[in-house]
């Protein structure tokens, strides 16, 4: 897409990232602004998780869904690599084990891994909250009225692809009860980004 400013990955290829960590998204935007001083109105985009997941190849074998997602996410004509990007330090630490987890279930790891955290104690028959970081889960634990020191040391962690596969093929994670929860900082960044995009559109 001509409106996109892409990044260059470690192999020298173009890449487009969908971030789940607001601080890393903001830092990347600032770096892009510095690297592209002549680009006016450079800002983040906001894409629903399902569309970004499909655009990045998460829905294996469902090409129509992938094409639709790329069109909706502004990535249909992009020839580089599309990735969902978890918090970098967490991904670096857990990527190898997540790839093994996927292979053990007969799934291709692909070019990216996105860890999803959950905790049995926070789940109920009608709600299964999922988090993209240990910190966000810990915050929800405290908000639920539980002492921070009583939070389990071992949390459930799986790659997003594996979670979606289990949602599609088992009844372990019902679609209607599963919820992805993010931090207040992420919500604020989304609101700020949408407001900025609307303001730029009004100037055109």
mmCIF file of C-alpha atoms in Angstrom:
data_model
loop_
_atom_site.group_PDB
_atom_site.id
_atom_site.type_symbol
_atom_site.label_atom_id
_atom_site.label_comp_id
_atom_site.label_asym_id
_atom_site.label_seq_id
_atom_site.Cartn_x
_atom_site.Cartn_y
_atom_site.Cartn_z
ATOM 1 C CA UNK A 1 0.000 0.000 0.000
ATOM 2 C CA UNK A 2 1.439 3.396 -0.998
ATOM 3 C CA UNK A 3 0.265 4.888 2.291
ATOM 4 C CA UNK A 4 2.412 2.519 4.365
ATOM 5 C CA UNK A 5 5.885 3.223 5.684
ATOM 6 C CA UNK A 6 7.460 -0.186 6.149
ATOM 7 C CA UNK A 7 10.338 -1.359 8.311
ATOM 8 C CA UNK A 8 13.433 -3.323 7.326
ATOM 9 C CA UNK A 9 13.963 -6.586 9.197
ATOM 10 C CA UNK A 10 17.265 -8.202 10.177
ATOM 11 C CA UNK A 11 17.494 -9.903 6.765
ATOM 12 C CA UNK A 12 17.082 -6.637 4.878
ATOM 13 C CA UNK A 13 13.522 -7.273 3.728
ATOM 14 C CA UNK A 14 10.480 -5.052 4.088
ATOM 15 C CA UNK A 15 8.168 -5.907 6.960
ATOM 16 C CA UNK A 16 4.896 -4.600 8.338
ATOM 17 C CA UNK A 17 4.191 -5.161 12.024
ATOM 18 C CA UNK A 18 1.006 -5.171 14.073
ATOM 19 C CA UNK A 19 1.987 -4.427 17.667
ATOM 20 C CA UNK A 20 0.207 -5.522 20.831
ATOM 21 C CA UNK A 21 2.548 -3.540 23.114
ATOM 22 C CA UNK A 22 1.703 0.195 23.092
ATOM 23 C CA UNK A 23 5.140 1.354 24.225
ATOM 24 C CA UNK A 24 6.898 -0.532 21.436
ATOM 25 C CA UNK A 25 4.368 0.710 18.879
ATOM 26 C CA UNK A 26 4.954 4.312 19.963
ATOM 27 C CA UNK A 27 8.735 3.884 19.954
ATOM 28 C CA UNK A 28 8.626 2.418 16.448
ATOM 29 C CA UNK A 29 6.474 5.309 15.241
ATOM 30 C CA UNK A 30 8.948 7.818 16.644
ATOM 31 C CA UNK A 31 11.832 6.007 14.935
ATOM 32 C CA UNK A 32 9.890 6.016 11.655
ATOM 33 C CA UNK A 33 9.249 9.754 11.950
ATOM 34 C CA UNK A 34 12.949 10.409 12.487
ATOM 35 C CA UNK A 35 13.866 8.206 9.530
ATOM 36 C CA UNK A 36 11.220 9.806 7.281
ATOM 37 C CA UNK A 37 11.270 13.536 8.078
ATOM 38 C CA UNK A 38 9.593 14.431 4.771
ATOM 39 C CA UNK A 39 6.526 12.259 5.383
ATOM 40 C CA UNK A 40 3.712 14.474 6.675
ATOM 41 C CA UNK A 41 1.152 13.058 9.097
ATOM 42 C CA UNK A 42 2.930 9.770 9.743
ATOM 43 C CA UNK A 43 0.868 7.864 12.320
ATOM 44 C CA UNK A 44 -0.021 4.399 13.542
ATOM 45 C CA UNK A 45 -2.901 2.406 12.106
ATOM 46 C CA UNK A 46 -5.414 0.375 14.106
ATOM 47 C CA UNK A 47 -6.557 -3.047 12.882
ATOM 48 C CA UNK A 48 -8.848 -5.549 14.649
ATOM 49 C CA UNK A 49 -6.930 -8.571 15.897
ATOM 50 C CA UNK A 50 -8.851 -11.010 13.700
ATOM 51 C CA UNK A 51 -8.031 -9.088 10.526
ATOM 52 C CA UNK A 52 -4.370 -8.681 11.465
ATOM 53 C CA UNK A 53 -4.157 -12.378 12.379
ATOM 54 C CA UNK A 54 -5.549 -13.346 8.982
ATOM 55 C CA UNK A 55 -3.355 -10.907 7.058
ATOM 56 C CA UNK A 56 -0.305 -12.430 8.752
ATOM 57 C CA UNK A 57 -1.257 -15.951 7.666
ATOM 58 C CA UNK A 58 -2.797 -17.066 10.932
ATOM 59 C CA UNK A 59 -5.844 -18.674 9.312
ATOM 60 C CA UNK A 60 -3.993 -21.488 7.544
ATOM 61 C CA UNK A 61 -5.658 -22.610 4.346
ATOM 62 C CA UNK A 62 -8.319 -19.909 4.314
ATOM 63 C CA UNK A 63 -7.004 -17.748 1.486
ATOM 64 C CA UNK A 64 -10.238 -15.822 0.967
ATOM 65 C CA UNK A 65 -10.216 -14.699 4.597
ATOM 66 C CA UNK A 66 -6.578 -13.705 4.265
ATOM 67 C CA UNK A 67 -7.247 -11.627 1.140
ATOM 68 C CA UNK A 68 -10.204 -9.896 2.775
ATOM 69 C CA UNK A 69 -8.133 -9.148 5.872
ATOM 70 C CA UNK A 70 -5.291 -7.670 3.846
ATOM 71 C CA UNK A 71 -7.736 -5.440 2.018
ATOM 72 C CA UNK A 72 -9.303 -4.285 5.293
ATOM 73 C CA UNK A 73 -5.944 -3.819 7.000
ATOM 74 C CA UNK A 74 -4.355 -1.855 4.170
ATOM 75 C CA UNK A 75 -1.892 -4.627 3.301
ATOM 76 C CA UNK A 76 -3.321 -6.191 0.119
ATOM 77 C CA UNK A 77 -0.569 -4.892 -2.191
ATOM 78 C CA UNK A 78 2.286 -5.271 0.273
ATOM 79 C CA UNK A 79 4.832 -7.845 -0.921
ATOM 80 C CA UNK A 80 6.971 -7.972 2.234
ATOM 81 C CA UNK A 81 6.536 -9.928 5.445
ATOM 82 C CA UNK A 82 3.490 -9.344 7.643
ATOM 83 C CA UNK A 83 3.842 -10.118 11.348
ATOM 84 C CA UNK A 84 1.980 -9.860 14.614
ATOM 85 C CA UNK A 85 4.494 -8.484 17.097
ATOM 86 C CA UNK A 86 4.345 -9.323 20.786
ATOM 87 C CA UNK A 87 6.488 -7.592 23.375
ATOM 88 C CA UNK A 88 9.982 -8.077 21.961
ATOM 89 C CA UNK A 89 11.748 -9.246 25.124
ATOM 90 C CA UNK A 90 8.996 -11.786 25.833
ATOM 91 C CA UNK A 91 8.967 -13.086 22.264
ATOM 92 C CA UNK A 92 12.753 -13.422 22.220
ATOM 93 C CA UNK A 93 12.624 -15.425 25.434
ATOM 94 C CA UNK A 94 9.720 -17.676 24.506
ATOM 95 C CA UNK A 95 9.790 -18.035 20.709
ATOM 96 C CA UNK A 96 11.684 -21.340 20.646
ATOM 97 C CA UNK A 97 9.355 -23.040 23.136
ATOM 98 C CA UNK A 98 6.287 -21.667 21.342
ATOM 99 C CA UNK A 99 7.546 -23.077 18.037
ATOM 100 C CA UNK A 100 8.037 -26.470 19.672
ATOM 101 C CA UNK A 101 4.532 -26.215 21.114
ATOM 102 C CA UNK A 102 3.079 -25.599 17.660
ATOM 103 C CA UNK A 103 5.031 -28.397 15.989
ATOM 104 C CA UNK A 104 3.917 -30.823 18.695
ATOM 105 C CA UNK A 105 0.328 -30.102 17.638
ATOM 106 C CA UNK A 106 1.114 -30.523 13.945
ATOM 107 C CA UNK A 107 1.042 -26.792 13.198
ATOM 108 C CA UNK A 108 3.590 -24.808 11.208
ATOM 109 C CA UNK A 109 5.215 -22.134 13.416
ATOM 110 C CA UNK A 110 5.404 -19.580 10.621
ATOM 111 C CA UNK A 111 7.555 -16.469 10.724
ATOM 112 C CA UNK A 112 6.231 -15.001 13.972
ATOM 113 C CA UNK A 113 5.088 -16.095 17.415
ATOM 114 C CA UNK A 114 2.662 -14.247 19.683
ATOM 115 C CA UNK A 115 2.425 -15.578 23.257
ATOM 116 C CA UNK A 116 -0.966 -15.458 24.970
ATOM 117 C CA UNK A 117 -1.179 -15.698 28.774
ATOM 118 C CA UNK A 118 -4.028 -17.022 30.897
ATOM 119 C CA UNK A 119 -4.687 -18.144 34.450
ATOM 120 C CA UNK A 120 -7.229 -20.746 35.582
ATOM 121 C CA UNK A 121 -8.093 -18.748 38.700
ATOM 122 C CA UNK A 122 -9.315 -15.785 36.619
ATOM 123 C CA UNK A 123 -11.574 -17.926 34.455
ATOM 124 C CA UNK A 124 -15.205 -18.837 34.946
ATOM 125 C CA UNK A 125 -17.893 -20.668 33.005
ATOM 126 C CA UNK A 126 -18.829 -17.474 31.190
ATOM 127 C CA UNK A 127 -15.500 -15.659 30.863
ATOM 128 C CA UNK A 128 -12.034 -16.767 29.794
ATOM 129 C CA UNK A 129 -9.760 -13.702 29.793
ATOM 130 C CA UNK A 130 -6.565 -13.868 27.733
ATOM 131 C CA UNK A 131 -3.646 -11.448 27.928
ATOM 132 C CA UNK A 132 -0.687 -10.545 25.739
ATOM 133 C CA UNK A 133 1.701 -9.988 28.647
ATOM 134 C CA UNK A 134 2.422 -11.264 32.137
ATOM 135 C CA UNK A 135 2.092 -7.696 33.413
ATOM 136 C CA UNK A 136 -1.414 -7.223 32.023
ATOM 137 C CA UNK A 137 -2.525 -10.485 33.624
ATOM 138 C CA UNK A 138 -0.990 -9.457 36.947
ATOM 139 C CA UNK A 139 -2.842 -6.137 36.774
ATOM 140 C CA UNK A 140 -6.132 -7.952 36.181
ATOM 141 C CA UNK A 141 -5.352 -10.284 39.085
ATOM 142 C CA UNK A 142 -5.001 -7.338 41.468
ATOM 143 C CA UNK A 143 -8.107 -5.625 40.065
ATOM 144 C CA UNK A 144 -10.069 -8.794 40.804
ATOM 145 C CA UNK A 145 -9.330 -8.248 44.507
ATOM 146 C CA UNK A 146 -6.660 -10.913 44.879
ATOM 147 C CA UNK A 147 -3.327 -10.174 46.593
ATOM 148 C CA UNK A 148 -0.495 -9.871 44.065
ATOM 149 C CA UNK A 149 1.664 -12.293 46.042
ATOM 150 C CA UNK A 150 -0.943 -15.038 45.648
ATOM 151 C CA UNK A 151 -0.762 -15.036 41.858
ATOM 152 C CA UNK A 152 0.537 -18.402 40.561
ATOM 153 C CA UNK A 153 4.167 -18.483 39.489
ATOM 154 C CA UNK A 154 3.313 -20.708 36.538
ATOM 155 C CA UNK A 155 0.821 -19.283 34.045
ATOM 156 C CA UNK A 156 -0.713 -20.886 30.976
ATOM 157 C CA UNK A 157 1.124 -19.670 27.874
ATOM 158 C CA UNK A 158 0.507 -20.642 24.264
ATOM 159 C CA UNK A 159 0.999 -19.176 20.827
ATOM 160 C CA UNK A 160 -2.002 -17.365 19.373
ATOM 161 C CA UNK A 161 -2.091 -19.803 16.442
ATOM 162 C CA UNK A 162 -2.405 -22.751 18.813
ATOM 163 C CA UNK A 163 -5.143 -21.032 20.801
ATOM 164 C CA UNK A 164 -7.139 -20.327 17.638
ATOM 165 C CA UNK A 165 -6.626 -23.887 16.418
ATOM 166 C CA UNK A 166 -7.947 -25.268 19.698
ATOM 167 C CA UNK A 167 -10.896 -22.896 19.543
ATOM 168 C CA UNK A 168 -11.685 -24.211 16.064
ATOM 169 C CA UNK A 169 -11.183 -27.915 16.759
ATOM 170 C CA UNK A 170 -12.114 -28.447 20.434
ATOM 171 C CA UNK A 171 -14.590 -27.151 22.997
ATOM 172 C CA UNK A 172 -11.839 -26.228 25.458
ATOM 173 C CA UNK A 173 -11.950 -22.527 24.548
ATOM 174 C CA UNK A 174 -15.533 -21.531 23.603
ATOM 175 C CA UNK A 175 -15.654 -18.588 21.208
ATOM 176 C CA UNK A 176 -18.395 -16.856 23.159
ATOM 177 C CA UNK A 177 -16.559 -16.763 26.477
ATOM 178 C CA UNK A 178 -12.980 -16.020 25.401
ATOM 179 C CA UNK A 179 -11.898 -12.388 25.770
ATOM 180 C CA UNK A 180 -8.611 -10.714 24.853
ATOM 181 C CA UNK A 181 -7.862 -8.030 27.439
ATOM 182 C CA UNK A 182 -5.268 -5.301 26.992
ATOM 183 C CA UNK A 183 -3.774 -2.593 29.160
ATOM 184 C CA UNK A 184 -5.284 0.843 29.697
ATOM 185 C CA UNK A 185 -2.202 2.245 27.943
ATOM 186 C CA UNK A 186 -3.090 0.241 24.828
ATOM 187 C CA UNK A 187 -6.669 1.523 24.899
ATOM 188 C CA UNK A 188 -5.463 5.113 25.261
ATOM 189 C CA UNK A 189 -3.063 4.698 22.335
ATOM 190 C CA UNK A 190 -5.828 3.280 20.131
ATOM 191 C CA UNK A 191 -8.111 6.201 20.990
ATOM 192 C CA UNK A 192 -5.315 8.694 20.351
ATOM 193 C CA UNK A 193 -4.421 7.026 17.047
ATOM 194 C CA UNK A 194 -8.012 7.000 15.803
ATOM 195 C CA UNK A 195 -8.450 10.663 16.723
ATOM 196 C CA UNK A 196 -5.255 11.560 14.884
ATOM 197 C CA UNK A 197 -6.339 9.620 11.790
ATOM 198 C CA UNK A 198 -9.720 11.370 11.793
ATOM 199 C CA UNK A 199 -8.059 14.768 12.117
ATOM 200 C CA UNK A 200 -5.723 14.026 9.207
ATOM 201 C CA UNK A 201 -8.617 12.771 7.076
ATOM 202 C CA UNK A 202 -10.547 15.974 7.760
ATOM 203 C CA UNK A 203 -7.627 18.015 6.397
ATOM 204 C CA UNK A 204 -7.577 16.194 3.061
#
